[in-house]
PDB file of C-alpha atoms in Angstrom:
ATOM      1  CA  UNK A  21       4.010  19.840-149.625  1.00 60.00           C
ATOM      2  CA  UNK A  22       0.678  21.122-148.701  1.00 60.00           C
ATOM      3  CA  UNK A  23       1.491  20.424-144.989  1.00 63.00           C
ATOM      4  CA  UNK A  24       4.844  22.021-145.239  1.00 64.00           C
ATOM      5  CA  UNK A  25       3.125  25.327-146.445  1.00 61.00           C
ATOM      6  CA  UNK A  26       0.812  25.256-143.639  1.00 60.00           C
ATOM      7  CA  UNK A  27       3.511  25.037-141.071  1.00 63.00           C
ATOM      8  CA  UNK A  28       5.445  27.644-142.915  1.00 58.00           C
ATOM      9  CA  UNK A  29       2.514  30.239-142.841  1.00 57.00           C
ATOM     10  CA  UNK A  30       1.735  29.235-139.236  1.00 61.00           C
ATOM     11  CA  UNK A  31       5.342  29.965-138.122  1.00 60.00           C
ATOM     12  CA  UNK A  32       5.359  33.107-140.278  1.00 55.00           C
ATOM     13  CA  UNK A  33       2.042  34.309-138.602  1.00 64.00           C
ATOM     14  CA  UNK A  34       3.380  33.435-135.005  1.00 62.00           C
ATOM     15  CA  UNK A  35       6.657  35.248-135.729  1.00 61.00           C
ATOM     16  CA  UNK A  36       4.787  38.476-136.790  1.00 61.00           C
ATOM     17  CA  UNK A  37       2.629  38.507-133.755  1.00 61.00           C
ATOM     18  CA  UNK A  38       5.662  38.128-131.633  1.00 61.00           C
ATOM     19  CA  UNK A  39       7.593  40.971-133.351  1.00 66.00           C
ATOM     20  CA  UNK A  40       4.396  43.175-133.257  1.00 60.00           C
ATOM     21  CA  UNK A  41       3.945  42.575-129.453  1.00 63.00           C
ATOM     22  CA  UNK A  42       7.676  43.099-128.762  1.00 61.00           C
ATOM     23  CA  UNK A  43       7.741  46.426-130.729  1.00 61.00           C
ATOM     24  CA  UNK A  44       4.628  47.654-128.735  1.00 58.00           C
ATOM     25  CA  UNK A  45       6.529  46.734-125.456  1.00 59.00           C
ATOM     26  CA  UNK A  46       9.539  48.579-126.728  1.00 57.00           C
ATOM     27  CA  UNK A  47       7.670  51.699-127.719  1.00 57.00           C
ATOM     28  CA  UNK A  48       5.919  51.731-124.138  1.00 49.00           C
ATOM     29  CA  UNK A  49       9.383  51.257-122.192  1.00 48.00           C
ATOM     30  CA  UNK A  50      10.841  54.206-124.338  1.00 49.00           C
ATOM     31  CA  UNK A  51       7.867  56.483-123.685  1.00 46.00           C
ATOM     32  CA  UNK A  52       8.135  55.841-119.916  1.00 44.00           C
ATOM     33  CA  UNK A  53      11.816  56.354-119.708  1.00 42.00           C
ATOM     34  CA  UNK A  54      11.703  59.434-121.875  1.00 42.00           C
ATOM     35  CA  UNK A  55       8.911  61.135-119.703  1.00 40.00           C
ATOM     36  CA  UNK A  56      10.383  60.263-116.325  1.00 37.00           C
ATOM     37  CA  UNK A  57      13.758  62.287-116.713  1.00 37.00           C
ATOM     38  CA  UNK A  58      11.735  65.352-117.684  1.00 38.00           C
ATOM     39  CA  UNK A  59       9.603  65.262-114.534  1.00 37.00           C
ATOM     40  CA  UNK A  60      12.508  64.954-112.179  1.00 34.00           C
ATOM     41  CA  UNK A  61      14.295  67.974-114.138  1.00 36.00           C
ATOM     42  CA  UNK A  62      11.148  70.006-113.683  1.00 37.00           C
ATOM     43  CA  UNK A  63      10.834  69.302-110.054  1.00 36.00           C
ATOM     44  CA  UNK A  64      14.417  70.210-109.402  1.00 34.00           C
ATOM     45  CA  UNK A  65      13.868  73.551-111.272  1.00 37.00           C
ATOM     46  CA  UNK A  66      11.096  74.500-108.932  1.00 38.00           C
ATOM     47  CA  UNK A  67      13.589  74.760-105.911  1.00 36.00           C
ATOM     48  CA  UNK A  68      15.731  77.379-107.721  1.00 38.00           C
ATOM     49  CA  UNK A  69      14.647  80.929-106.468  1.00 37.00           C
ATOM     50  CA  UNK A  70      16.095  84.377-106.030  1.00 36.00           C
ATOM     51  CA  UNK A  71      15.716  86.588-103.092  1.00 35.00           C
ATOM     52  CA  UNK A  72      12.655  88.508-104.496  1.00 40.00           C
ATOM     53  CA  UNK A  73      10.704  85.238-105.339  1.00 41.00           C
ATOM     54  CA  UNK A  74       8.403  83.271-103.130  1.00 40.00           C
ATOM     55  CA  UNK A  75       6.254  80.297-103.667  1.00 40.00           C
ATOM     56  CA  UNK A  76       3.202  79.013-101.887  1.00 38.00           C
ATOM     57  CA  UNK A  77       0.979  75.973-101.777  1.00 35.00           C
ATOM     58  CA  UNK A  78      -1.988  77.755-100.628  1.00 34.00           C
ATOM     59  CA  UNK A  79      -4.789  79.102-102.871  1.00 34.00           C
ATOM     60  CA  UNK A  80      -5.058  82.584-103.100  1.00 32.00           C
ATOM     61  CA  UNK A  81      -7.788  84.747-104.347  1.00 32.00           C
ATOM     62  CA  UNK A  82      -7.441  86.248-107.868  1.00 32.00           C
ATOM     63  CA  UNK A  83      -8.087  89.873-109.056  1.00 35.00           C
ATOM     64  CA  UNK A  84      -9.078  90.942-112.220  1.00 37.00           C
ATOM     65  CA  UNK A  85      -6.958  94.012-112.869  1.00 45.00           C
ATOM     66  CA  UNK A  86      -4.560  96.469-110.973  1.00 37.00           C
ATOM     67  CA  UNK A  87      -4.907  97.245-107.435  1.00 47.00           C
ATOM     68  CA  UNK A  88      -3.144 100.314-105.741  1.00 41.00           C
ATOM     69  CA  UNK A  89      -0.480  99.367-103.336  1.00 49.00           C
ATOM     70  CA  UNK A  90      -0.553  95.634-102.553  1.00 67.00           C
ATOM     71  CA  UNK A  91      -0.498  92.413-104.286  1.00 75.00           C
ATOM     72  CA  UNK A  92      -1.987  91.649-107.658  1.00 93.00           C
ATOM     73  CA  UNK A  93      -3.058  88.087-109.070  1.00 96.00           C
ATOM     74  CA  UNK A  94      -3.091  86.334-112.272  1.00 97.00           C
ATOM     75  CA  UNK A  95      -4.763  83.028-112.537  1.00 97.00           C
ATOM     76  CA  UNK A  96      -3.649  80.130-114.696  1.00 97.00           C
ATOM     77  CA  UNK A  97      -7.090  79.107-115.756  1.00 97.00           C
ATOM     78  CA  UNK A  98      -8.536  75.587-116.169  1.00 96.00           C
ATOM     79  CA  UNK A  99      -7.377  73.732-119.296  1.00 96.00           C
ATOM     80  CA  UNK A 100      -4.692  76.566-119.563  1.00 96.00           C
ATOM     81  CA  UNK A 101      -2.646  74.525-122.160  1.00 95.00           C
ATOM     82  CA  UNK A 102      -5.309  74.716-124.673  1.00 96.00           C
ATOM     83  CA  UNK A 103      -5.989  78.478-124.343  1.00 95.00           C
ATOM     84  CA  UNK A 104      -2.904  80.225-125.788  1.00 95.00           C
ATOM     85  CA  UNK A 105      -3.065  83.930-124.879  1.00 96.00           C
ATOM     86  CA  UNK A 106      -5.995  83.232-122.627  1.00 97.00           C
ATOM     87  CA  UNK A 107      -4.468  80.713-120.205  1.00 97.00           C
ATOM     88  CA  UNK A 108      -3.163  83.394-117.870  1.00 98.00           C
ATOM     89  CA  UNK A 109      -6.117  85.896-116.836  1.00 97.00           C
ATOM     90  CA  UNK A 110      -6.023  88.809-116.903  1.00 97.00           C
ATOM     91  CA  UNK A 111      -3.687  89.215-119.740  1.00 96.00           C
ATOM     92  CA  UNK A 112      -2.167  91.534-120.130  1.00 96.00           C
ATOM     93  CA  UNK A 113      -1.573  92.700-116.556  1.00 97.00           C
ATOM     94  CA  UNK A 114      -0.497  95.984-115.370  1.00 96.00           C
ATOM     95  CA  UNK A 115       1.356  96.664-112.223  1.00 96.00           C
ATOM     96  CA  UNK A 116       3.368  99.566-110.630  1.00 96.00           C
ATOM     97  CA  UNK A 117       7.034  99.346-109.824  1.00 95.00           C
ATOM     98  CA  UNK A 118       7.372  97.762-106.325  1.00 94.00           C
ATOM     99  CA  UNK A 119       4.000  95.735-106.659  1.00 95.00           C
ATOM    100  CA  UNK A 120       4.037  92.089-106.048  1.00 95.00           C
ATOM    101  CA  UNK A 121       2.405  90.056-108.709  1.00 97.00           C
ATOM    102  CA  UNK A 122       1.285  86.447-107.770  1.00 97.00           C
ATOM    103  CA  UNK A 123       0.356  83.744-110.340  1.00 98.00           C
ATOM    104  CA  UNK A 124      -1.927  80.874-108.989  1.00 98.00           C
ATOM    105  CA  UNK A 125      -2.223  77.475-110.721  1.00 98.00           C
ATOM    106  CA  UNK A 126      -6.014  76.997-110.997  1.00 98.00           C
ATOM    107  CA  UNK A 127      -5.622  74.222-113.431  1.00 97.00           C
ATOM    108  CA  UNK A 128      -5.295  70.473-112.815  1.00 97.00           C
ATOM    109  CA  UNK A 129      -1.884  70.330-114.628  1.00 97.00           C
ATOM    110  CA  UNK A 130       1.459  71.652-113.718  1.00 97.00           C
ATOM    111  CA  UNK A 131       2.442  74.944-115.388  1.00 97.00           C
ATOM    112  CA  UNK A 132       5.217  77.629-115.166  1.00 97.00           C
ATOM    113  CA  UNK A 133       5.386  81.315-115.396  1.00 98.00           C
ATOM    114  CA  UNK A 134       8.577  82.065-116.993  1.00 97.00           C
ATOM    115  CA  UNK A 135       9.816  85.504-118.433  1.00 97.00           C
ATOM    116  CA  UNK A 136      10.758  85.527-122.115  1.00 97.00           C
ATOM    117  CA  UNK A 137       8.970  84.865-125.407  1.00 96.00           C
ATOM    118  CA  UNK A 138       9.487  81.137-125.640  1.00 95.00           C
ATOM    119  CA  UNK A 139      11.870  78.357-125.448  1.00 93.00           C
ATOM    120  CA  UNK A 140      14.135  79.949-128.170  1.00 94.00           C
ATOM    121  CA  UNK A 141      14.569  83.109-126.367  1.00 95.00           C
ATOM    122  CA  UNK A 142      18.214  83.237-124.885  1.00 94.00           C
ATOM    123  CA  UNK A 143      16.978  85.535-122.191  1.00 94.00           C
ATOM    124  CA  UNK A 144      14.232  83.090-121.033  1.00 95.00           C
ATOM    125  CA  UNK A 145      13.856  83.003-117.183  1.00 96.00           C
ATOM    126  CA  UNK A 146      16.248  85.967-116.589  1.00 96.00           C
ATOM    127  CA  UNK A 147      13.707  88.228-115.052  1.00 96.00           C
ATOM    128  CA  UNK A 148      11.449  85.644-113.204  1.00 97.00           C
ATOM    129  CA  UNK A 149      10.740  81.939-113.357  1.00 97.00           C
ATOM    130  CA  UNK A 150       8.114  80.172-111.131  1.00 97.00           C
ATOM    131  CA  UNK A 151       9.623  76.584-111.676  1.00 97.00           C
ATOM    132  CA  UNK A 152       6.962  73.984-111.647  1.00 97.00           C
ATOM    133  CA  UNK A 153       3.646  75.088-110.120  1.00 97.00           C
ATOM    134  CA  UNK A 154       1.635  72.220-109.000  1.00 97.00           C
ATOM    135  CA  UNK A 155      -2.242  72.651-109.126  1.00 97.00           C
ATOM    136  CA  UNK A 156      -3.026  75.080-106.377  1.00 97.00           C
ATOM    137  CA  UNK A 157       0.303  76.356-105.834  1.00 97.00           C
ATOM    138  CA  UNK A 158       1.333  80.103-106.196  1.00 97.00           C
ATOM    139  CA  UNK A 159       4.314  82.024-107.217  1.00 97.00           C
ATOM    140  CA  UNK A 160       5.106  85.789-106.306  1.00 97.00           C
ATOM    141  CA  UNK A 161       7.420  88.154-108.001  1.00 96.00           C
ATOM    142  CA  UNK A 162       7.954  92.003-107.267  1.00 96.00           C
ATOM    143  CA  UNK A 163       8.708  94.076-110.137  1.00 95.00           C
ATOM    144  CA  UNK A 164      11.572  96.648-109.584  1.00 95.00           C
ATOM    145  CA  UNK A 165      11.836  98.186-113.029  1.00 95.00           C
ATOM    146  CA  UNK A 166       9.109  99.500-115.512  1.00 97.00           C
ATOM    147  CA  UNK A 167       8.789  97.888-118.972  1.00 96.00           C
ATOM    148  CA  UNK A 168       6.746  95.334-120.664  1.00 97.00           C
ATOM    149  CA  UNK A 169       7.706  91.695-119.715  1.00 97.00           C
ATOM    150  CA  UNK A 170       6.336  88.882-121.973  1.00 98.00           C
ATOM    151  CA  UNK A 171       6.253  85.379-120.120  1.00 98.00           C
ATOM    152  CA  UNK A 172       5.277  81.823-120.998  1.00 98.00           C
ATOM    153  CA  UNK A 173       4.790  78.307-119.655  1.00 97.00           C
ATOM    154  CA  UNK A 174       8.083  76.162-120.390  1.00 97.00           C
ATOM    155  CA  UNK A 175       5.791  73.150-120.422  1.00 97.00           C
ATOM    156  CA  UNK A 176       3.224  74.417-122.794  1.00 97.00           C
ATOM    157  CA  UNK A 177       4.795  77.424-124.825  1.00 97.00           C
ATOM    158  CA  UNK A 178       1.592  78.256-126.464  1.00 97.00           C
ATOM    159  CA  UNK A 179       0.555  79.723-123.103  1.00 97.00           C
ATOM    160  CA  UNK A 180       1.561  83.158-123.170  1.00 97.00           C
ATOM    161  CA  UNK A 181       1.114  86.593-121.364  1.00 97.00           C
ATOM    162  CA  UNK A 182       2.582  90.059-120.894  1.00 98.00           C
ATOM    163  CA  UNK A 183       3.088  92.045-117.620  1.00 97.00           C
ATOM    164  CA  UNK A 184       3.079  95.738-118.231  1.00 97.00           C
ATOM    165  CA  UNK A 185       5.109  97.665-115.237  1.00 97.00           C
ATOM    166  CA  UNK A 186       4.817 101.348-114.973  1.00 95.00           C
TER     167      UNK A 186
END
């Protein structure tokens, strides 16, 4: 009887270790397969652009504040996903109608600059949408109407900013 109890507990212990191992493998496989489709979807979105939008993979200098005439720059700062309304600098930014605003990703993660107040906004991306900005990439948009335009990162919705156009 003592030998049977030992074999029972030994097989039970082996079974629990096997189940635990297989559960871990299943979680890992699920995590990988769930992440991959989002990466490809985000890359596809980066190619959709309208006539007044441009992208560039060159680093551009950033400016802090408005400039008369030419282009104005906003930096997506290092560790932006952790910085909320400080992720885009300067924030808020003021531009004039007809001025070009360029966002440059100075972070080591991918980000977006998308018009709207967040993922639940039905008009999200209707005014401008950078698509995925890789580290070092830039996106430009020329504003042709006055107003206040909130924007955010679709990958990190806590990152928010505002463009005021006069």
